[in-house]
Amino acid sequence: MNTINPGATVSLCIMSGKGGVGKTNVALNLGYALKDLGHKLMLMDCDLGLANLDVLLGLTPERNLQDLMSGDARPEDVVLEVEPGLNILPSASGVPELVEMDQNQRDALFDKLKELIAGYEFLLLDLGAGISDTVLSLARMAQMRVVLVTPEPTSLTDGYAVIKVLHAKHGVRNFCVVVNQASADEARETFQRLNMACKNFLGFELVNLGHIRMDANVTSAVRHQTPLAKHAPQCPAYKDIAAIAGRIAHYRRENIEAVAGRTPLKDFS
Ligand SMILES: Nc1ncnc2c1ncn2[C@@H]1O[C@H](COP(=O)(O)OP(=O)(O)OP(=O)(O)O)[C@@H](O)[C@H]1O
Ligand SMILES: [Mg+2]
């Protein structure tokens, strides 16, 4: 039997079919909101080769995942503390080797990171858009998958495609959904349409984690290269993100026994 281990790490990836729906902004600000709830976490830029997290933070990291892969740096040299409790692992931009990693290289990377990751309660992975091998295998390895969609029909069909491919290729059935850039009504309708498609064609239902309102403060925060959490913490979009963080923290508490004793990057289902 598993013993309860309050220190167990939950890995959660943010993914989408369509690009530009808000993954990096949501990952970063969920990081702040979870940190404010008292959790220690690491945010990993997994948009390998097209890194963005550092840009949203206005940082120019000296070292990144590429140095770790090549053996030029140790994990602790690459991690940056953004705030106490909130750390990031930056990736590199314009590095094709990172995008084209095979499974052996990905396993080697996570072997190097294993000890480091064990020190956190959450590992948040900001994935690239689409259904590349790297995206699919990282999504499969994570314990929680948050599919981010907007009410646009193209985002919805691409979101469904990501779920369908992960299910068909890897048998994954547990997905959470966040609808971004949406009113409550739009979000309800968007979730229902996606959920119905999964129920009817794939045979499972989705978990609704909530929605994030369309808010000009998000764009303004990006332009200022300051996280929304600091730029406009009282704005509607950040309040929505904080509410979602609360649900994720609740999920961790509820599933702590399932998490304990497992490696952070392993599916529950
Ligand atoms: N809730 C929101 N309200 C208003 N604008 C938003 C919201 N969420 C995201 N955006 C806009 O969408 C843009 C893209 O966001 P972001 O870079 O986080 O997307 P992404 O999904 O990570 O993109 P990529 O697929 O290229 O990695 C932001 O710069 C911002 O202008
Ligand atoms: Mg991004």
Coordinates of C-alpha atoms and ligand atoms in Angstrom, one line a residue:
M1 CA 0.0 0.0 0.0
N2 CA 1.2 3.5 -0.7
T3 CA 2.1 5.7 2.2
I4 CA 0.9 9.2 2.0
N5 CA 3.7 11.4 0.9
P6 CA 2.8 15.1 1.1
G7 CA 5.9 15.9 -0.8
A8 CA 4.9 14.0 -3.9
T9 CA 5.2 15.8 -7.2
V10 CA 2.2 16.2 -9.6
S11 CA 3.2 16.8 -13.2
L12 CA 0.7 18.8 -15.2
C13 CA 1.0 19.8 -18.9
I14 CA -0.7 22.7 -20.7
M15 CA -1.4 21.8 -24.3
S16 CA -3.4 22.8 -27.3
G17 CA -4.0 21.8 -30.9
K18 CA -4.0 25.3 -32.3
G19 CA -1.1 27.6 -31.6
G20 CA -1.4 31.0 -29.9
V21 CA -4.4 30.2 -27.7
G22 CA -2.6 31.3 -24.5
K23 CA -0.8 28.3 -23.1
T24 CA 2.4 30.0 -22.1
N25 CA 0.5 32.9 -20.3
V26 CA -1.8 30.4 -18.6
A27 CA 1.2 28.2 -17.5
L28 CA 3.1 31.1 -16.1
N29 CA 0.3 32.7 -14.2
L30 CA -1.0 29.3 -12.9
G31 CA 2.6 29.0 -11.6
Y32 CA 2.2 32.3 -9.7
A33 CA -1.3 31.4 -8.4
L34 CA -0.2 28.0 -7.2
K35 CA 2.9 29.6 -5.6
D36 CA 0.6 32.0 -3.8
L37 CA -1.4 29.1 -2.5
G38 CA 1.8 27.9 -0.8
H39 CA 3.0 25.3 -3.3
K40 CA 6.5 24.9 -4.4
L41 CA 6.7 24.4 -8.1
M42 CA 8.8 24.2 -11.2
L43 CA 7.7 25.6 -14.5
M44 CA 9.4 23.9 -17.5
D45 CA 9.5 25.5 -20.9
C46 CA 8.7 22.5 -23.1
D47 CA 8.0 24.4 -26.2
L48 CA 11.4 23.0 -27.2
G49 CA 13.1 25.1 -29.8
L50 CA 10.6 28.0 -29.7
A51 CA 10.9 29.0 -26.0
N52 CA 8.7 31.8 -24.7
L53 CA 8.5 31.6 -20.9
D54 CA 11.7 33.6 -20.4
V55 CA 10.4 36.3 -22.8
L56 CA 7.1 36.7 -20.9
L57 CA 9.2 37.2 -17.7
G58 CA 11.6 39.6 -19.4
L59 CA 14.6 37.3 -18.6
T60 CA 17.6 36.3 -20.6
P61 CA 18.7 33.0 -19.0
E62 CA 22.4 32.3 -19.3
R63 CA 21.8 28.6 -19.5
N64 CA 19.0 26.4 -20.7
L65 CA 17.8 22.9 -21.5
Q66 CA 20.3 22.7 -24.4
D67 CA 23.2 23.0 -22.0
L68 CA 21.7 20.3 -19.8
M69 CA 21.3 18.0 -22.8
S70 CA 24.8 18.6 -24.0
G71 CA 26.2 17.9 -20.5
D72 CA 27.6 21.5 -20.2
A73 CA 25.4 22.3 -17.2
R74 CA 24.0 20.5 -14.2
P75 CA 20.2 20.7 -13.5
E76 CA 20.7 23.1 -10.6
D77 CA 22.7 25.4 -12.9
V78 CA 19.9 25.7 -15.3
V79 CA 17.0 26.3 -12.9
L80 CA 16.1 30.0 -12.2
E81 CA 14.3 31.1 -9.1
V82 CA 11.7 33.6 -10.2
E83 CA 10.2 34.0 -6.8
P84 CA 10.6 32.0 -3.6
G85 CA 8.7 28.8 -4.4
L86 CA 8.5 29.4 -8.2
N87 CA 11.3 28.2 -10.4
I88 CA 11.6 27.9 -14.1
L89 CA 13.6 25.7 -16.4
P90 CA 14.2 27.7 -19.6
S91 CA 14.4 26.2 -23.0
A92 CA 16.2 27.5 -26.1
S93 CA 14.9 29.2 -29.2
G94 CA 16.0 28.2 -32.7
V95 CA 17.6 24.9 -31.7
P96 CA 16.3 22.1 -33.9
E97 CA 18.1 19.3 -31.9
L98 CA 15.7 20.1 -29.0
V99 CA 12.6 19.8 -31.2
E100 CA 13.8 16.6 -32.8
M101 CA 14.7 14.7 -29.6
D102 CA 13.8 11.0 -29.7
Q103 CA 12.4 9.0 -26.9
N104 CA 15.8 7.9 -25.6
Q105 CA 17.0 11.5 -25.4
R106 CA 13.8 12.6 -23.7
D107 CA 14.2 9.8 -21.1
A108 CA 17.9 10.8 -20.6
L109 CA 16.8 14.4 -20.0
F110 CA 14.2 13.4 -17.4
D111 CA 16.6 11.0 -15.8
K112 CA 18.9 14.0 -15.2
L113 CA 16.0 16.0 -13.9
K114 CA 14.5 13.3 -11.7
E115 CA 16.1 14.3 -8.4
L116 CA 15.5 18.0 -9.0
I117 CA 11.8 17.5 -9.8
A118 CA 11.3 15.4 -6.7
G119 CA 11.8 18.6 -4.6
Y120 CA 8.6 20.2 -6.0
E121 CA 4.9 19.7 -5.4
F122 CA 4.1 20.6 -9.0
L123 CA 5.9 20.4 -12.2
L124 CA 4.1 22.5 -14.9
L125 CA 5.0 21.8 -18.5
D126 CA 4.3 24.5 -21.1
L127 CA 4.1 22.4 -24.3
G128 CA 4.3 23.6 -27.9
A129 CA 1.1 23.5 -30.0
G130 CA 0.1 20.6 -32.2
I131 CA 0.8 16.8 -32.2
S132 CA 4.5 16.4 -32.8
D133 CA 6.2 13.3 -31.2
T134 CA 7.7 15.5 -28.5
V135 CA 4.4 17.1 -27.5
L136 CA 2.6 13.7 -27.5
S137 CA 5.2 11.9 -25.5
L138 CA 5.5 14.7 -22.9
A139 CA 1.7 14.9 -22.6
R140 CA 1.5 11.1 -22.2
M141 CA 4.2 11.2 -19.4
A142 CA 2.4 13.9 -17.4
Q143 CA -0.1 13.0 -14.8
M144 CA -2.6 15.8 -15.6
R145 CA -3.2 17.2 -19.0
V146 CA -4.9 20.5 -19.4
V147 CA -6.1 21.1 -22.9
L148 CA -6.5 24.8 -23.6
V149 CA -9.1 25.9 -26.2
T150 CA -10.8 29.1 -27.2
P151 CA -14.4 29.3 -28.4
E152 CA -13.1 29.6 -32.0
P153 CA -14.2 26.5 -34.1
T154 CA -10.7 26.0 -35.3
S155 CA -9.4 25.8 -31.7
L156 CA -12.1 23.4 -30.8
T157 CA -11.5 21.0 -33.7
D158 CA -7.7 21.1 -33.1
G159 CA -8.2 20.6 -29.4
Y160 CA -10.4 17.5 -30.1
A161 CA -7.7 16.3 -32.6
V162 CA -5.0 16.4 -29.8
I163 CA -7.2 14.4 -27.4
K164 CA -8.1 11.9 -30.1
V165 CA -4.5 11.3 -31.2
L166 CA -3.3 10.9 -27.6
H167 CA -6.1 8.5 -26.9
A168 CA -5.6 6.5 -30.2
K169 CA -1.8 6.3 -29.9
H170 CA -1.3 6.0 -26.2
G171 CA -4.7 5.1 -24.7
V172 CA -4.9 8.3 -22.6
R173 CA -8.4 9.0 -21.3
N174 CA -8.0 11.6 -18.6
F175 CA -8.0 15.2 -19.8
C176 CA -8.9 18.5 -18.2
V177 CA -10.1 21.4 -20.2
V178 CA -9.8 25.2 -19.7
V179 CA -11.6 27.5 -22.1
N180 CA -9.6 30.7 -22.6
Q181 CA -10.7 34.1 -24.0
A182 CA -14.3 33.3 -23.3
S183 CA -17.4 34.6 -21.5
A184 CA -19.1 32.1 -19.1
D185 CA -21.7 31.3 -21.7
E186 CA -19.2 30.8 -24.5
A187 CA -17.1 28.6 -22.2
R188 CA -20.1 26.5 -21.2
E189 CA -21.0 25.9 -24.8
T190 CA -17.4 25.3 -25.9
F191 CA -16.8 22.7 -23.1
Q192 CA -20.1 21.0 -23.9
R193 CA -19.3 20.6 -27.6
L194 CA -15.9 19.2 -26.9
N195 CA -17.1 16.9 -24.1
M196 CA -20.0 15.6 -26.3
A197 CA -17.5 14.8 -29.1
C198 CA -15.3 12.9 -26.7
K199 CA -18.2 11.1 -25.1
N200 CA -19.8 10.0 -28.4
F201 CA -16.7 9.2 -30.4
L202 CA -14.0 8.2 -27.9
G203 CA -16.1 6.9 -25.0
F204 CA -14.9 9.1 -22.1
E205 CA -15.8 12.5 -20.6
L206 CA -13.6 15.5 -19.9
V207 CA -13.0 17.4 -16.6
N208 CA -14.0 21.0 -16.8
L209 CA -11.4 23.1 -14.9
G210 CA -13.1 26.5 -15.7
H211 CA -12.6 29.4 -18.1
I212 CA -10.6 32.5 -18.4
R213 CA -12.1 35.7 -19.6
M214 CA -10.9 37.7 -22.6
D215 CA -9.0 40.5 -21.0
A216 CA -6.8 43.3 -22.5
N217 CA -4.6 43.1 -19.5
V218 CA -3.1 39.8 -20.8
T219 CA -1.8 41.5 -23.9
S220 CA -0.6 44.5 -21.9
A221 CA 1.3 42.2 -19.5
V222 CA 2.9 40.4 -22.5
R223 CA 4.0 43.8 -24.0
H224 CA 5.5 44.8 -20.6
Q225 CA 7.2 41.3 -20.3
T226 CA 5.7 41.1 -16.8
P227 CA 3.5 38.2 -15.6
L228 CA -0.2 39.1 -15.4
A229 CA 0.0 38.1 -11.7
K230 CA 2.2 41.1 -11.1
H231 CA 1.0 43.4 -13.9
A232 CA -2.7 43.3 -13.0
P233 CA -3.4 40.9 -10.2
Q234 CA -6.9 42.2 -9.7
C235 CA -7.9 41.8 -13.3
P236 CA -10.7 39.4 -14.5
A237 CA -8.3 37.0 -16.3
Y238 CA -6.0 36.6 -13.3
K239 CA -8.9 36.0 -11.0
D240 CA -10.1 33.2 -13.3
I241 CA -6.6 31.7 -13.4
A242 CA -6.4 31.9 -9.6
A243 CA -9.7 30.0 -9.3
I244 CA -8.4 27.3 -11.7
A245 CA -5.2 27.0 -9.6
G246 CA -7.4 26.4 -6.6
R247 CA -9.1 23.5 -8.4
I248 CA -5.8 22.1 -9.4
A249 CA -4.5 22.3 -5.8
H250 CA -7.7 20.6 -4.7
Y251 CA -7.1 17.8 -7.2
R252 CA -3.6 17.3 -5.8
R253 CA -5.0 17.0 -2.3
E254 CA -7.6 14.5 -3.5
N255 CA -5.2 12.4 -5.4
I256 CA -2.2 12.6 -3.1
E257 CA -2.4 8.8 -2.4
A258 CA -2.3 8.0 -6.0
V259 CA 0.5 10.4 -6.6
A260 CA 2.6 9.2 -3.7
G261 CA 5.0 6.5 -4.6
R262 CA 4.8 7.2 -8.3
T263 CA 7.4 8.9 -10.5
P264 CA 6.2 12.4 -11.3
L265 CA 6.0 11.8 -14.9
K266 CA 3.6 8.8 -15.1
D267 CA 0.0 8.5 -16.0
F268 CA -2.7 7.9 -13.4
S269 CA -5.1 6.1 -15.8
Ligands
LIG1 N1 -7.4 35.7 -21.7 C1 -6.9 36.4 -22.6 N2 -7.4 37.6 -23.0 C2 -6.8 38.3 -23.9 N3 -5.8 37.9 -24.7 C3 -5.2 36.7 -24.4 C4 -5.7 35.9 -23.4 N4 -5.0 34.8 -23.4 C5 -4.1 34.9 -24.3 N5 -4.2 36.1 -25.0 C6 -3.4 36.6 -26.1 O1 -2.9 35.5 -26.8 C7 -1.5 35.7 -27.1 C8 -0.8 34.4 -27.2 O2 -0.6 33.8 -25.9 P1 0.5 32.7 -25.6 O3 1.8 33.1 -26.2 O4 0.4 32.4 -24.2 O5 -0.1 31.5 -26.5 P2 0.5 30.1 -26.7 O6 -0.7 29.1 -26.8 O7 1.5 29.8 -25.7 O8 1.2 30.2 -28.1 P3 2.1 29.2 -28.9 O9 1.2 28.1 -29.4 O10 2.8 30.0 -30.0 O11 3.1 28.7 -27.8 C9 -1.0 36.6 -25.9 O12 0.1 37.3 -26.3 C10 -2.2 37.5 -25.7 O13 -2.2 38.6 -26.5
MG2 MG 3.6 29.2 -25.9

